[in-house]
mmCIF file of C-alpha atoms in Angstrom:
data_model
loop_
_atom_site.group_PDB
_atom_site.id
_atom_site.type_symbol
_atom_site.label_atom_id
_atom_site.label_comp_id
_atom_site.label_asym_id
_atom_site.label_seq_id
_atom_site.Cartn_x
_atom_site.Cartn_y
_atom_site.Cartn_z
ATOM 1 C CA UNK A 1 237.766 1.758 74.170
ATOM 2 C CA UNK A 2 235.896 -1.502 73.742
ATOM 3 C CA UNK A 3 235.743 -3.986 76.591
ATOM 4 C CA UNK A 4 236.541 -7.562 75.607
ATOM 5 C CA UNK A 5 236.286 -10.696 77.718
ATOM 6 C CA UNK A 6 237.530 -14.226 77.175
ATOM 7 C CA UNK A 7 236.474 -17.486 78.724
ATOM 8 C CA UNK A 8 238.049 -19.523 80.102
ATOM 9 C CA UNK A 9 241.118 -17.651 81.310
ATOM 10 C CA UNK A 10 243.023 -20.899 81.484
ATOM 11 C CA UNK A 11 242.364 -24.493 80.528
ATOM 12 C CA UNK A 12 244.216 -27.762 80.814
ATOM 13 C CA UNK A 13 243.173 -30.643 78.601
ATOM 14 C CA UNK A 14 244.341 -34.054 77.500
ATOM 15 C CA UNK A 15 245.888 -34.633 74.119
ATOM 16 C CA UNK A 16 243.263 -35.461 71.492
ATOM 17 C CA UNK A 17 240.430 -33.515 73.048
ATOM 18 C CA UNK A 18 238.866 -30.303 71.734
ATOM 19 C CA UNK A 19 238.776 -26.992 73.548
ATOM 20 C CA UNK A 20 236.488 -24.040 72.900
ATOM 21 C CA UNK A 21 237.497 -20.490 73.790
ATOM 22 C CA UNK A 22 234.936 -17.695 73.821
ATOM 23 C CA UNK A 23 235.588 -14.048 73.037
ATOM 24 C CA UNK A 24 232.915 -11.514 73.882
ATOM 25 C CA UNK A 25 232.698 -7.832 73.069
ATOM 26 C CA UNK A 26 230.846 -6.467 76.084
ATOM 27 C CA UNK A 27 230.053 -2.923 75.007
ATOM 28 C CA UNK A 28 230.608 -2.854 71.289
ATOM 29 C CA UNK A 29 229.064 -4.618 68.319
ATOM 30 C CA UNK A 30 232.015 -6.101 66.558
ATOM 31 C CA UNK A 31 231.591 -7.167 62.969
ATOM 32 C CA UNK A 32 235.229 -8.184 62.990
ATOM 33 C CA UNK A 33 237.230 -9.929 65.687
ATOM 34 C CA UNK A 34 240.767 -11.229 65.581
ATOM 35 C CA UNK A 35 242.419 -14.295 67.064
ATOM 36 C CA UNK A 36 246.094 -14.225 67.977
ATOM 37 C CA UNK A 37 248.484 -16.744 69.380
ATOM 38 C CA UNK A 38 251.418 -15.754 71.542
ATOM 39 C CA UNK A 39 254.359 -17.954 72.396
ATOM 40 C CA UNK A 40 256.557 -17.186 75.409
ATOM 41 C CA UNK A 41 258.774 -14.183 74.836
ATOM 42 C CA UNK A 42 257.410 -13.715 71.332
ATOM 43 C CA UNK A 43 255.083 -11.302 69.640
ATOM 44 C CA UNK A 44 251.502 -11.882 68.690
ATOM 45 C CA UNK A 45 250.860 -14.028 65.670
ATOM 46 C CA UNK A 46 247.604 -13.304 63.887
ATOM 47 C CA UNK A 47 245.810 -16.585 63.315
ATOM 48 C CA UNK A 48 242.600 -15.448 61.684
ATOM 49 C CA UNK A 49 240.146 -12.660 61.188
ATOM 50 C CA UNK A 50 236.646 -13.556 62.291
ATOM 51 C CA UNK A 51 233.756 -11.950 60.438
ATOM 52 C CA UNK A 52 230.215 -11.991 61.784
ATOM 53 C CA UNK A 53 227.967 -14.152 59.676
ATOM 54 C CA UNK A 54 230.653 -15.370 57.316
ATOM 55 C CA UNK A 55 233.697 -17.583 57.191
ATOM 56 C CA UNK A 56 236.851 -16.580 58.963
ATOM 57 C CA UNK A 57 239.919 -15.516 57.021
ATOM 58 C CA UNK A 58 242.925 -17.538 58.099
ATOM 59 C CA UNK A 59 246.542 -16.455 57.892
ATOM 60 C CA UNK A 60 248.981 -18.482 55.881
ATOM 61 C CA UNK A 61 250.128 -21.573 57.717
ATOM 62 C CA UNK A 62 247.173 -21.719 60.108
ATOM 63 C CA UNK A 63 245.116 -24.900 59.736
ATOM 64 C CA UNK A 64 241.470 -23.909 59.440
ATOM 65 C CA UNK A 65 240.276 -27.439 60.179
ATOM 66 C CA UNK A 66 242.231 -27.479 63.410
ATOM 67 C CA UNK A 67 241.381 -24.002 64.614
ATOM 68 C CA UNK A 68 237.657 -23.606 64.023
ATOM 69 C CA UNK A 69 236.317 -20.091 64.303
ATOM 70 C CA UNK A 70 232.651 -19.187 64.602
ATOM 71 C CA UNK A 71 231.437 -15.603 64.769
ATOM 72 C CA UNK A 72 227.775 -16.214 65.390
ATOM 73 C CA UNK A 73 226.810 -12.760 66.612
ATOM 74 C CA UNK A 74 228.115 -9.224 66.817
ATOM 75 C CA UNK A 75 229.310 -9.835 70.354
ATOM 76 C CA UNK A 76 230.618 -13.393 70.331
ATOM 77 C CA UNK A 77 233.343 -15.247 68.481
ATOM 78 C CA UNK A 78 234.594 -18.702 69.415
ATOM 79 C CA UNK A 79 237.841 -20.494 68.674
ATOM 80 C CA UNK A 80 237.807 -24.277 68.932
ATOM 81 C CA UNK A 81 241.114 -26.097 69.000
ATOM 82 C CA UNK A 82 240.265 -29.555 67.686
ATOM 83 C CA UNK A 83 242.219 -32.675 68.588
ATOM 84 C CA UNK A 84 244.604 -30.632 70.653
ATOM 85 C CA UNK A 85 248.235 -31.672 71.012
ATOM 86 C CA UNK A 86 250.983 -30.432 73.326
ATOM 87 C CA UNK A 87 252.367 -28.177 70.590
ATOM 88 C CA UNK A 88 249.046 -26.301 70.614
ATOM 89 C CA UNK A 89 249.797 -25.153 74.151
ATOM 90 C CA UNK A 90 249.961 -21.380 74.001
ATOM 91 C CA UNK A 91 248.377 -18.113 75.034
ATOM 92 C CA UNK A 92 245.414 -17.266 72.812
ATOM 93 C CA UNK A 93 244.198 -13.683 72.645
ATOM 94 C CA UNK A 94 241.247 -12.173 70.824
ATOM 95 C CA UNK A 95 240.628 -8.566 69.909
ATOM 96 C CA UNK A 96 238.062 -6.296 68.318
ATOM 97 C CA UNK A 97 238.770 -3.358 66.070
ATOM 98 C CA UNK A 98 237.001 -0.106 66.798
ATOM 99 C CA UNK A 99 236.792 3.172 64.993
ATOM 100 C CA UNK A 100 238.150 4.540 61.777
ATOM 101 C CA UNK A 101 241.710 3.699 62.704
ATOM 102 C CA UNK A 102 240.775 0.157 63.691
ATOM 103 C CA UNK A 103 242.414 0.477 67.071
ATOM 104 C CA UNK A 104 242.401 -3.010 68.500
ATOM 105 C CA UNK A 105 241.147 -3.750 71.978
ATOM 106 C CA UNK A 106 242.237 -7.056 73.420
ATOM 107 C CA UNK A 107 240.729 -9.658 75.648
ATOM 108 C CA UNK A 108 242.665 -10.855 78.700
ATOM 109 C CA UNK A 109 243.807 -14.009 76.933
ATOM 110 C CA UNK A 110 243.370 -17.747 77.481
ATOM 111 C CA UNK A 111 246.237 -19.970 78.572
ATOM 112 C CA UNK A 112 245.864 -23.414 76.989
ATOM 113 C CA UNK A 113 247.954 -26.301 78.249
ATOM 114 C CA UNK A 114 247.653 -29.640 76.489
ATOM 115 C CA UNK A 115 249.021 -32.609 78.397
ATOM 116 C CA UNK B 1 255.372 -5.730 53.401
ATOM 117 C CA UNK B 2 255.030 -3.706 56.551
ATOM 118 C CA UNK B 3 257.196 -4.384 59.570
ATOM 119 C CA UNK B 4 258.025 -3.149 63.032
ATOM 120 C CA UNK B 5 261.374 -3.290 64.764
ATOM 121 C CA UNK B 6 261.877 -3.001 68.491
ATOM 122 C CA UNK B 7 265.657 -3.186 68.746
ATOM 123 C CA UNK B 8 265.869 -3.736 72.488
ATOM 124 C CA UNK B 9 264.718 -6.967 74.099
ATOM 125 C CA UNK B 10 264.848 -5.328 77.500
ATOM 126 C CA UNK B 11 265.182 -1.837 78.895
ATOM 127 C CA UNK B 12 266.224 -1.249 82.489
ATOM 128 C CA UNK B 13 265.634 2.098 84.139
ATOM 129 C CA UNK B 14 265.728 3.347 87.689
ATOM 130 C CA UNK B 15 262.500 4.491 89.264
ATOM 131 C CA UNK B 16 262.004 8.210 88.783
ATOM 132 C CA UNK B 17 264.241 8.394 85.723
ATOM 133 C CA UNK B 18 262.929 9.045 82.222
ATOM 134 C CA UNK B 19 262.383 6.032 80.022
ATOM 135 C CA UNK B 20 262.427 5.431 76.289
ATOM 136 C CA UNK B 21 261.326 2.310 74.441
ATOM 137 C CA UNK B 22 262.355 2.376 70.809
ATOM 138 C CA UNK B 23 260.322 1.474 67.735
ATOM 139 C CA UNK B 24 260.945 1.861 64.033
ATOM 140 C CA UNK B 25 258.587 0.858 61.284
ATOM 141 C CA UNK B 26 258.218 0.248 57.583
ATOM 142 C CA UNK B 27 254.919 0.645 55.750
ATOM 143 C CA UNK B 28 253.637 1.717 52.354
ATOM 144 C CA UNK B 29 252.282 5.220 52.557
ATOM 145 C CA UNK B 30 251.363 6.936 55.787
ATOM 146 C CA UNK B 31 251.160 4.901 58.973
ATOM 147 C CA UNK B 32 248.857 4.453 61.867
ATOM 148 C CA UNK B 33 251.080 3.652 64.846
ATOM 149 C CA UNK B 34 250.142 2.124 68.178
ATOM 150 C CA UNK B 35 251.685 1.244 71.511
ATOM 151 C CA UNK B 36 250.299 -1.494 73.733
ATOM 152 C CA UNK B 37 251.357 -2.781 77.140
ATOM 153 C CA UNK B 38 251.055 -6.349 78.378
ATOM 154 C CA UNK B 39 251.270 -7.443 81.983
ATOM 155 C CA UNK B 40 252.069 -11.110 82.774
ATOM 156 C CA UNK B 41 249.373 -13.549 81.678
ATOM 157 C CA UNK B 42 247.152 -10.740 80.472
ATOM 158 C CA UNK B 43 245.996 -9.404 77.129
ATOM 159 C CA UNK B 44 247.339 -6.224 75.616
ATOM 160 C CA UNK B 45 246.171 -2.829 76.808
ATOM 161 C CA UNK B 46 246.016 0.098 74.413
ATOM 162 C CA UNK B 47 248.299 2.990 75.442
ATOM 163 C CA UNK B 48 248.256 5.465 72.588
ATOM 164 C CA UNK B 49 248.172 5.912 68.843
ATOM 165 C CA UNK B 50 249.350 8.243 66.120
ATOM 166 C CA UNK B 51 246.964 8.968 63.271
ATOM 167 C CA UNK B 52 247.884 12.381 61.943
ATOM 168 C CA UNK B 53 248.621 15.865 63.194
ATOM 169 C CA UNK B 54 250.846 16.639 66.174
ATOM 170 C CA UNK B 55 253.900 14.405 66.186
ATOM 171 C CA UNK B 56 253.836 14.143 69.980
ATOM 172 C CA UNK B 57 251.049 11.880 71.132
ATOM 173 C CA UNK B 58 249.998 11.619 74.765
ATOM 174 C CA UNK B 59 248.430 8.463 76.100
ATOM 175 C CA UNK B 60 247.476 6.560 79.203
ATOM 176 C CA UNK B 61 249.454 6.401 82.474
ATOM 177 C CA UNK B 62 251.635 9.387 81.576
ATOM 178 C CA UNK B 63 253.146 7.803 78.481
ATOM 179 C CA UNK B 64 253.778 9.689 75.280
ATOM 180 C CA UNK B 65 255.290 8.866 71.924
ATOM 181 C CA UNK B 66 256.924 10.945 69.247
ATOM 182 C CA UNK B 67 256.308 10.259 65.575
ATOM 183 C CA UNK B 68 259.346 11.002 63.414
ATOM 184 C CA UNK B 69 258.577 10.502 59.748
ATOM 185 C CA UNK B 70 262.109 11.035 58.472
ATOM 186 C CA UNK B 71 263.495 8.439 60.843
ATOM 187 C CA UNK B 72 260.398 6.213 60.577
ATOM 188 C CA UNK B 73 260.341 5.988 64.344
ATOM 189 C CA UNK B 74 257.716 6.074 67.063
ATOM 190 C CA UNK B 75 259.559 5.873 70.371
ATOM 191 C CA UNK B 76 257.596 5.522 73.596
ATOM 192 C CA UNK B 77 258.590 7.831 76.440
ATOM 193 C CA UNK B 78 257.730 8.710 80.005
ATOM 194 C CA UNK B 79 259.356 11.506 82.030
ATOM 195 C CA UNK B 80 259.467 9.586 85.317
ATOM 196 C CA UNK B 81 259.287 5.791 85.483
ATOM 197 C CA UNK B 82 257.316 3.896 88.100
ATOM 198 C CA UNK B 83 257.957 0.354 89.302
ATOM 199 C CA UNK B 84 254.415 -0.451 88.195
ATOM 200 C CA UNK B 85 255.402 0.424 84.618
ATOM 201 C CA UNK B 86 257.403 -2.806 84.479
ATOM 202 C CA UNK B 87 255.768 -4.841 81.702
ATOM 203 C CA UNK B 88 256.087 -5.889 78.077
ATOM 204 C CA UNK B 89 255.551 -3.147 75.517
ATOM 205 C CA UNK B 90 254.510 -3.701 71.913
ATOM 206 C CA UNK B 91 254.690 -1.263 69.036
ATOM 207 C CA UNK B 92 252.337 -1.840 66.078
ATOM 208 C CA UNK B 93 251.772 -0.352 62.642
ATOM 209 C CA UNK B 94 249.180 -0.468 59.907
ATOM 210 C CA UNK B 95 248.835 1.392 56.672
ATOM 211 C CA UNK B 96 246.714 4.548 56.671
ATOM 212 C CA UNK B 97 244.450 3.662 53.787
ATOM 213 C CA UNK B 98 240.859 2.784 53.167
ATOM 214 C CA UNK B 99 239.240 -0.344 54.469
ATOM 215 C CA UNK B 100 240.627 -2.801 56.954
ATOM 216 C CA UNK B 101 244.386 -3.062 56.995
ATOM 217 C CA UNK B 102 246.313 -5.749 58.840
ATOM 218 C CA UNK B 103 248.169 -4.635 61.935
ATOM 219 C CA UNK B 104 251.750 -5.784 62.397
ATOM 220 C CA UNK B 105 253.195 -6.021 65.902
ATOM 221 C CA UNK B 106 256.790 -5.759 66.986
ATOM 222 C CA UNK B 107 258.395 -8.503 69.038
ATOM 223 C CA UNK B 108 258.018 -6.554 72.249
ATOM 224 C CA UNK B 109 260.378 -4.863 74.696
ATOM 225 C CA UNK B 110 260.465 -5.811 78.337
ATOM 226 C CA UNK B 111 260.679 -2.758 80.560
ATOM 227 C CA UNK B 112 262.137 -3.289 84.006
ATOM 228 C CA UNK B 113 261.906 -0.356 86.406
ATOM 229 C CA UNK B 114 264.305 -0.784 89.297
ATOM 230 C CA UNK B 115 263.274 0.604 92.697
#
């Protein structure tokens, strides 16, 4: 399967600042990447689908101006949480889809804590 | 709308005993079904998938899952549990049709293997 990395693995920031999270596909050219958010003891919530060279597709209820997604190349997608607030604290996970069945391969996740 | 149900929040099993983690699904048409495992503060790891063909699917780390179309189930099984199998397990489904189809994840089942 595809190997996916995320950076940073954890970040602590002050309320009102912006945080950028990188997702890299290390061995696979991913035209599509996905960004999920996971709350404690809950399932993954799809935030948006990131498409290389075009605008991301956001799920209903996800603020596109707050969660900026850039998929600048076939191996890199970034999620920027703008003007972060404590309620944005969460575990953010990216994935790439590979193959006909679109099996998803996940990054290790980024723990964001907003003080 | 497609959905996944994992009826058990937690499954406890003694080391060496067989384990089963339950999953039922609802989707239009034929499904692609997936199982993922998540260790604390990590992303999800792909275990196995059902596409078509043999109803019994074998995956990583000795896990297998049985697709039952009449019961719309895809239970995860392992003949002999290890303490290291203790983790959070997610079942996922997507429609088996052309083009990209959104994947829906279950809420997860915590597996606790007792030494």
